[in-house]
mmCIF file of C-alpha atoms in Angstrom:
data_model
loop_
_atom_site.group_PDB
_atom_site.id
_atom_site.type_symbol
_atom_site.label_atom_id
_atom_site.label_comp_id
_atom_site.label_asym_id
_atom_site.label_seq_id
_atom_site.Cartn_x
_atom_site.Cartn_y
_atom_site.Cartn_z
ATOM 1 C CA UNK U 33 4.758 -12.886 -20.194
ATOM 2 C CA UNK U 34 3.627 -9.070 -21.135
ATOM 3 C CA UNK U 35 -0.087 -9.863 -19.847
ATOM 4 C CA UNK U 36 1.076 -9.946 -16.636
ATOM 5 C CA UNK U 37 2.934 -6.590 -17.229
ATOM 6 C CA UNK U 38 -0.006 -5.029 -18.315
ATOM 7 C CA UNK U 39 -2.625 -6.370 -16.155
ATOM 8 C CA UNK U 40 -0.157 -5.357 -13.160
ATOM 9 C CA UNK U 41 -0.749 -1.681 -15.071
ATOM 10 C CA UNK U 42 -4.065 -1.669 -15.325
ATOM 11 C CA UNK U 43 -4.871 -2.625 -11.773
ATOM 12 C CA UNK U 44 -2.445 -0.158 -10.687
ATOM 13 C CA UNK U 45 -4.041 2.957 -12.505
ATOM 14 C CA UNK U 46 -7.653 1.924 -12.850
ATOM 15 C CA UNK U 47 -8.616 -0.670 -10.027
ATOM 16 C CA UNK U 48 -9.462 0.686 -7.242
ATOM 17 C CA UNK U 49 -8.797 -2.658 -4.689
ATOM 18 C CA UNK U 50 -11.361 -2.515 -1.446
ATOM 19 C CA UNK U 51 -12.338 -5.618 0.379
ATOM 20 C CA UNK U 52 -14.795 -7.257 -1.628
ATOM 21 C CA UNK U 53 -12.407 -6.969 -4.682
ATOM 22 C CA UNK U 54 -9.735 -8.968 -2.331
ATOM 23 C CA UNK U 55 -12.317 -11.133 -1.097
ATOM 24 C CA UNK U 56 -13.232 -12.231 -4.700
ATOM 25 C CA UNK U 57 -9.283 -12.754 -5.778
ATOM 26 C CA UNK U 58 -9.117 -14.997 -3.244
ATOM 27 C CA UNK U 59 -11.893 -17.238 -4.410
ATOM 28 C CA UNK U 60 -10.771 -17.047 -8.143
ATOM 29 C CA UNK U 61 -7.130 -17.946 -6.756
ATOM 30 C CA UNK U 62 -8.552 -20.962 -4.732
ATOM 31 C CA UNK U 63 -10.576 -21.948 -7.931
ATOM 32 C CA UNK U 64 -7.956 -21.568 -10.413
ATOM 33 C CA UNK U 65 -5.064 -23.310 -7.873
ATOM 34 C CA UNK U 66 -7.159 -26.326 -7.435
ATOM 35 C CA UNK U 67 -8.353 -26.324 -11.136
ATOM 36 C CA UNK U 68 -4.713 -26.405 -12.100
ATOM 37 C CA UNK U 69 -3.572 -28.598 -9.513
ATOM 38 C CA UNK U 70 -6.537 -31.323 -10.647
ATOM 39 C CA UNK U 71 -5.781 -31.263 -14.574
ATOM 40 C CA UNK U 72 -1.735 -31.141 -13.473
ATOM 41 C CA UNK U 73 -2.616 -34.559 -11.584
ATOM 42 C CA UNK U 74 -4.764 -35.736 -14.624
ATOM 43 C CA UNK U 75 -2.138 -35.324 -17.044
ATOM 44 C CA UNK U 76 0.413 -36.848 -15.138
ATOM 45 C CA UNK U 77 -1.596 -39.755 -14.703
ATOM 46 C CA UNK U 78 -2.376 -40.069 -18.211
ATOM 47 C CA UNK U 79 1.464 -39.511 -19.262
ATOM 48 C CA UNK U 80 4.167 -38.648 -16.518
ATOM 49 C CA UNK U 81 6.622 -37.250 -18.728
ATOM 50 C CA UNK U 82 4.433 -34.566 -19.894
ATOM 51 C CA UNK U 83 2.765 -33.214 -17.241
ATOM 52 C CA UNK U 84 5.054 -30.062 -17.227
ATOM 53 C CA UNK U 85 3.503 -29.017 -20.475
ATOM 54 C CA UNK U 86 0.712 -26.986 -18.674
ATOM 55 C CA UNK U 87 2.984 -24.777 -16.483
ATOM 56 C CA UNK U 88 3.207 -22.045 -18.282
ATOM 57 C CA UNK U 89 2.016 -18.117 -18.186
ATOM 58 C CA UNK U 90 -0.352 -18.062 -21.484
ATOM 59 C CA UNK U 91 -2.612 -20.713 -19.900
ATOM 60 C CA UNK U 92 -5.853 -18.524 -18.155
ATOM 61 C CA UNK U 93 -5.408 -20.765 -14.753
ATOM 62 C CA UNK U 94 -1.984 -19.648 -14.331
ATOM 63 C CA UNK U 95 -2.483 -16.154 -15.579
ATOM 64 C CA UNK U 96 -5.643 -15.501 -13.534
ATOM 65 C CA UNK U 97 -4.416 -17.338 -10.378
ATOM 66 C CA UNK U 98 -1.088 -14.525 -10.459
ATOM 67 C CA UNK U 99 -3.339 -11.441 -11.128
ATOM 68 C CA UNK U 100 -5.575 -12.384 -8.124
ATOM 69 C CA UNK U 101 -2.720 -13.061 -5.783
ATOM 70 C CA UNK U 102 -1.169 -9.579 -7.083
ATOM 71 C CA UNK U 103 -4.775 -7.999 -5.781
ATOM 72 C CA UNK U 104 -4.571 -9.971 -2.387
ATOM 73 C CA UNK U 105 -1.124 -8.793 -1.435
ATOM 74 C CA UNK U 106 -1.514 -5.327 -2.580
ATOM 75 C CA UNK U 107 -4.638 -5.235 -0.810
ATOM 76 C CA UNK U 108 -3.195 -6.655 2.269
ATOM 77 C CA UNK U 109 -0.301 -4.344 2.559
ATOM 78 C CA UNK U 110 -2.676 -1.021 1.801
ATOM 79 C CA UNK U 111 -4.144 -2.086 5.762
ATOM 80 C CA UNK U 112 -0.332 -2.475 7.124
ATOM 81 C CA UNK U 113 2.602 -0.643 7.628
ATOM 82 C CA UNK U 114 5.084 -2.896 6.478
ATOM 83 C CA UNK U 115 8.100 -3.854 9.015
ATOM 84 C CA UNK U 116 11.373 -3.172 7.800
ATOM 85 C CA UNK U 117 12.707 -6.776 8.286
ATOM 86 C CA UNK U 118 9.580 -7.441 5.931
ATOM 87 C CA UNK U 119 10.377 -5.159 3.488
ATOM 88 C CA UNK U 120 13.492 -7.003 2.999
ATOM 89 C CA UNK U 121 12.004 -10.103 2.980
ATOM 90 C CA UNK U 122 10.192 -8.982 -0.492
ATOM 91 C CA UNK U 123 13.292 -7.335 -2.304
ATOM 92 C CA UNK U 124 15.317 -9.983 -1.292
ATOM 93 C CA UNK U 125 12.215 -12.196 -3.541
ATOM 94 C CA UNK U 126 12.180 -9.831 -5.956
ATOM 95 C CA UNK U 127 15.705 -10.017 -6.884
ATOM 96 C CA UNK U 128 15.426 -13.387 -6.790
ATOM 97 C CA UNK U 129 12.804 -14.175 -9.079
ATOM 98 C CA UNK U 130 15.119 -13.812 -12.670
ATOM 99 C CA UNK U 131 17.446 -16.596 -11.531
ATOM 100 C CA UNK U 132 14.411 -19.095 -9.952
ATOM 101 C CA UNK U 133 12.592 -18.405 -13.497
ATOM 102 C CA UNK U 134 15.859 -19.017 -15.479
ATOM 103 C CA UNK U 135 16.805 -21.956 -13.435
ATOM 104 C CA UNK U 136 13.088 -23.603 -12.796
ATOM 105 C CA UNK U 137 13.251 -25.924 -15.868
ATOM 106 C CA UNK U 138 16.562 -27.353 -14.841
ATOM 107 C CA UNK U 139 15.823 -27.887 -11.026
ATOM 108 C CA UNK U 140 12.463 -29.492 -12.377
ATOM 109 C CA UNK U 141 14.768 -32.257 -14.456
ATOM 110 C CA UNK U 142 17.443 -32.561 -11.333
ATOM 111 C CA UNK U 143 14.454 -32.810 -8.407
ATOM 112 C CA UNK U 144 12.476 -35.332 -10.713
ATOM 113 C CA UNK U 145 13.679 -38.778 -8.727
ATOM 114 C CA UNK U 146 12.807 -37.117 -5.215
ATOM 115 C CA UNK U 147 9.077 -37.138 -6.560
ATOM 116 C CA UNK U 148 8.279 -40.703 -6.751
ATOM 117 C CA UNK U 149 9.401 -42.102 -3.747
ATOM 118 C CA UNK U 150 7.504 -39.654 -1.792
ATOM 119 C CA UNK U 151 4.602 -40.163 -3.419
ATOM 120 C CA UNK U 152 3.440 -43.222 -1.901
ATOM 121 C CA UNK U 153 3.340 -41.827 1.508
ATOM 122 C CA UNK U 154 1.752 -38.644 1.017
ATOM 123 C CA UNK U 155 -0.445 -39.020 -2.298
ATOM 124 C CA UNK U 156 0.297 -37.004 -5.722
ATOM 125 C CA UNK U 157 -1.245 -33.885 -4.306
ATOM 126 C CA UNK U 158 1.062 -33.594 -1.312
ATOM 127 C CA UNK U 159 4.089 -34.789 -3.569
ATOM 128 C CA UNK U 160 3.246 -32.494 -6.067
ATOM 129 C CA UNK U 161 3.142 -29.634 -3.879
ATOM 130 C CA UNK U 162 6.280 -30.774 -1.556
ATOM 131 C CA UNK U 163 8.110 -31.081 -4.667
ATOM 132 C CA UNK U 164 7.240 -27.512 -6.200
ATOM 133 C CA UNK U 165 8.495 -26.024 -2.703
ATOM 134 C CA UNK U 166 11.757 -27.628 -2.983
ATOM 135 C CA UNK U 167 12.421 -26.429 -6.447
ATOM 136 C CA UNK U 168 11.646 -23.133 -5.378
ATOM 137 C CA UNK U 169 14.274 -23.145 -2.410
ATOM 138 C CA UNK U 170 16.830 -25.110 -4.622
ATOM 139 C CA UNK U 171 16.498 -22.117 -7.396
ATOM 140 C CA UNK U 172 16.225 -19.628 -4.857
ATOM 141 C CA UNK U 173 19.408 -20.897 -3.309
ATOM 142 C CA UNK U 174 21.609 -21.594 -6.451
ATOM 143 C CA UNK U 175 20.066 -17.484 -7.436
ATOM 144 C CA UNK U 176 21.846 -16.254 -3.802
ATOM 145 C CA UNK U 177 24.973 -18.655 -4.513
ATOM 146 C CA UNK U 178 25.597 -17.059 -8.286
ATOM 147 C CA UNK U 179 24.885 -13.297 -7.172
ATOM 148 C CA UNK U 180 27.996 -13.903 -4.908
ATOM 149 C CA UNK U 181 30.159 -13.814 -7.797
ATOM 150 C CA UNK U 182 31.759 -10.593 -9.444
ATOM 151 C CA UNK U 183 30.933 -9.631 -12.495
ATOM 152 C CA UNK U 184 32.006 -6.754 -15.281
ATOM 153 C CA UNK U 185 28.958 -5.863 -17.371
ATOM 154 C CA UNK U 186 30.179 -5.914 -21.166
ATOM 155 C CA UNK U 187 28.656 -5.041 -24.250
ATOM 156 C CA UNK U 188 29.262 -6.409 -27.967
ATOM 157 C CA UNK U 189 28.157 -6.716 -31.309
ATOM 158 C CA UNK U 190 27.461 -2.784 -31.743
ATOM 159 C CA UNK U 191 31.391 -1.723 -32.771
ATOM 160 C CA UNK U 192 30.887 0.997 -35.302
ATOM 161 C CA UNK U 193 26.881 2.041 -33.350
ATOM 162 C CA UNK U 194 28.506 3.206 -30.563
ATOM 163 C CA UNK U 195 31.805 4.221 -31.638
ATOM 164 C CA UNK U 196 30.502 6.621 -34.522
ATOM 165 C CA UNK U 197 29.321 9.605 -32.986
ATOM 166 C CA UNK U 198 25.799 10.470 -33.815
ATOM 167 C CA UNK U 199 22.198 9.726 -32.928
ATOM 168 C CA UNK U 200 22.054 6.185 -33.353
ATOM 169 C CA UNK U 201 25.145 6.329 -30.807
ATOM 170 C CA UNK U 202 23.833 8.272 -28.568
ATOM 171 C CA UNK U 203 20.398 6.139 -28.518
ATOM 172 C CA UNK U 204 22.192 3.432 -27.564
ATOM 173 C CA UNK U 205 24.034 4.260 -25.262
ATOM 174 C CA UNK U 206 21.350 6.065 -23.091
ATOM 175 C CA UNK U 207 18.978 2.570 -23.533
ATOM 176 C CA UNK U 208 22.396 0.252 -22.156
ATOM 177 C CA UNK U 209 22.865 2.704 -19.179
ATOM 178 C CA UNK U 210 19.443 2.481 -18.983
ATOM 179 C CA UNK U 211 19.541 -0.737 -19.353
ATOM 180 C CA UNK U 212 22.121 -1.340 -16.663
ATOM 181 C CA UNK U 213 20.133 0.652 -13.701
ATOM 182 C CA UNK U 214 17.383 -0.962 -14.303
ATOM 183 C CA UNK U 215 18.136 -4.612 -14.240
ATOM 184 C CA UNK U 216 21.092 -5.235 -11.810
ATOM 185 C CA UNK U 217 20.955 -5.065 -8.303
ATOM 186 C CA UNK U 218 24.035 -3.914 -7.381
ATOM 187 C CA UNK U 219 26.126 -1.650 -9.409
ATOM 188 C CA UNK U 220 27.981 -1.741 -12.289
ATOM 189 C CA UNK U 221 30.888 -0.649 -13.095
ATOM 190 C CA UNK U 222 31.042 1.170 -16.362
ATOM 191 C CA UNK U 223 34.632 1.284 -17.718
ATOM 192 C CA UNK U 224 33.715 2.577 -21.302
ATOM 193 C CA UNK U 225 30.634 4.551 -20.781
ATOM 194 C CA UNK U 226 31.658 7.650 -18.896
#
């Protein structure tokens, strides 16, 4: 969602994050977390195969809940040098979290009968939150298996744009190499391009 781009924008320019600031995303977070946790449970109740219709980044819980958590960490690693092992910890996340968003929906479907026969041992809550954390490893996992395998990045659909020499070509090809740097890990290799 683009508010969260912008919001991560403005707090990086114009906030200036101290302790009280952190202090106070932590009690919105709690707040909005257990707000969104108690309708989550309350629309479950009232339909179970709809519940999943509130997880999503335009509603203010959600939103609000991921800006405050952005203020906590950054606030938290302004007082500490970071270890290196750490450090890897969090790109290894961040290059991670593409494939758990792409592949959250589907893990949701698959991990659906492990749900309700926990539940009556632990309670909705604990279920609920048992159940998120194991769709997050089983993404997480599945995103580590696929980056294992090889891949040539290709472009089509733009014959005559690129190969006519001209503006428009040479637009496009700076935004794909561009494109390229910015969102794959490792490299690619650029057969046509150089």
């Amino acid at each position: 969602c683009a508010n969260y781009v912008f919001a991560g924008y403005y707090i990086e320019k114009y906030v200036d994050i101290n302790k009280t600031i952190a202090f106070l995303s932590g009690i919105i977070w709690g707040g909005t977390i257990i707000l969104q946790v108690l309708i989550t449970e309350a629309s479950y109740k009232v339909d179970s195969s709809s519940y999943l219709q509130l997880d999503n980044c335009i509603f203010l819980t959600i939103t609000t809940s991921a800006i405050a958590i952005y203020i906590i960490v950054k606030y938290l690693f302004s007082l500490f040098e970071m270890p290196m092992w750490l450090h890897s910890i969090i790109l290894l996340g961040g290059s991670l979290t593409f494939g758990i968003y792409l592949l959250g929906d589907m893990m949701i479907v698959m991990l659906r009968p492990m749900l309700n026969p926990i539940e009556p041992y632990v309670g909705i809550f604990i279920a609920m939150i048992i159940y998120e954390i194991c769709v997050f490893i089983a993404c997480a996992l599945v995103t580590i298996a696929l980056k294992k395998i090889p891949y040539i990045c290709n472009i089509t659909g733009l014959g005559t744009a690129i190969e006519n020499k001209g503006l428009l070509s040479n637009i496009l090809l700076a935004f794909y190499k561009i494109s390229m740097n910015v969102i794959f890990v490792k490299p690619c290799h650029q057969f046509f391009l150089n």
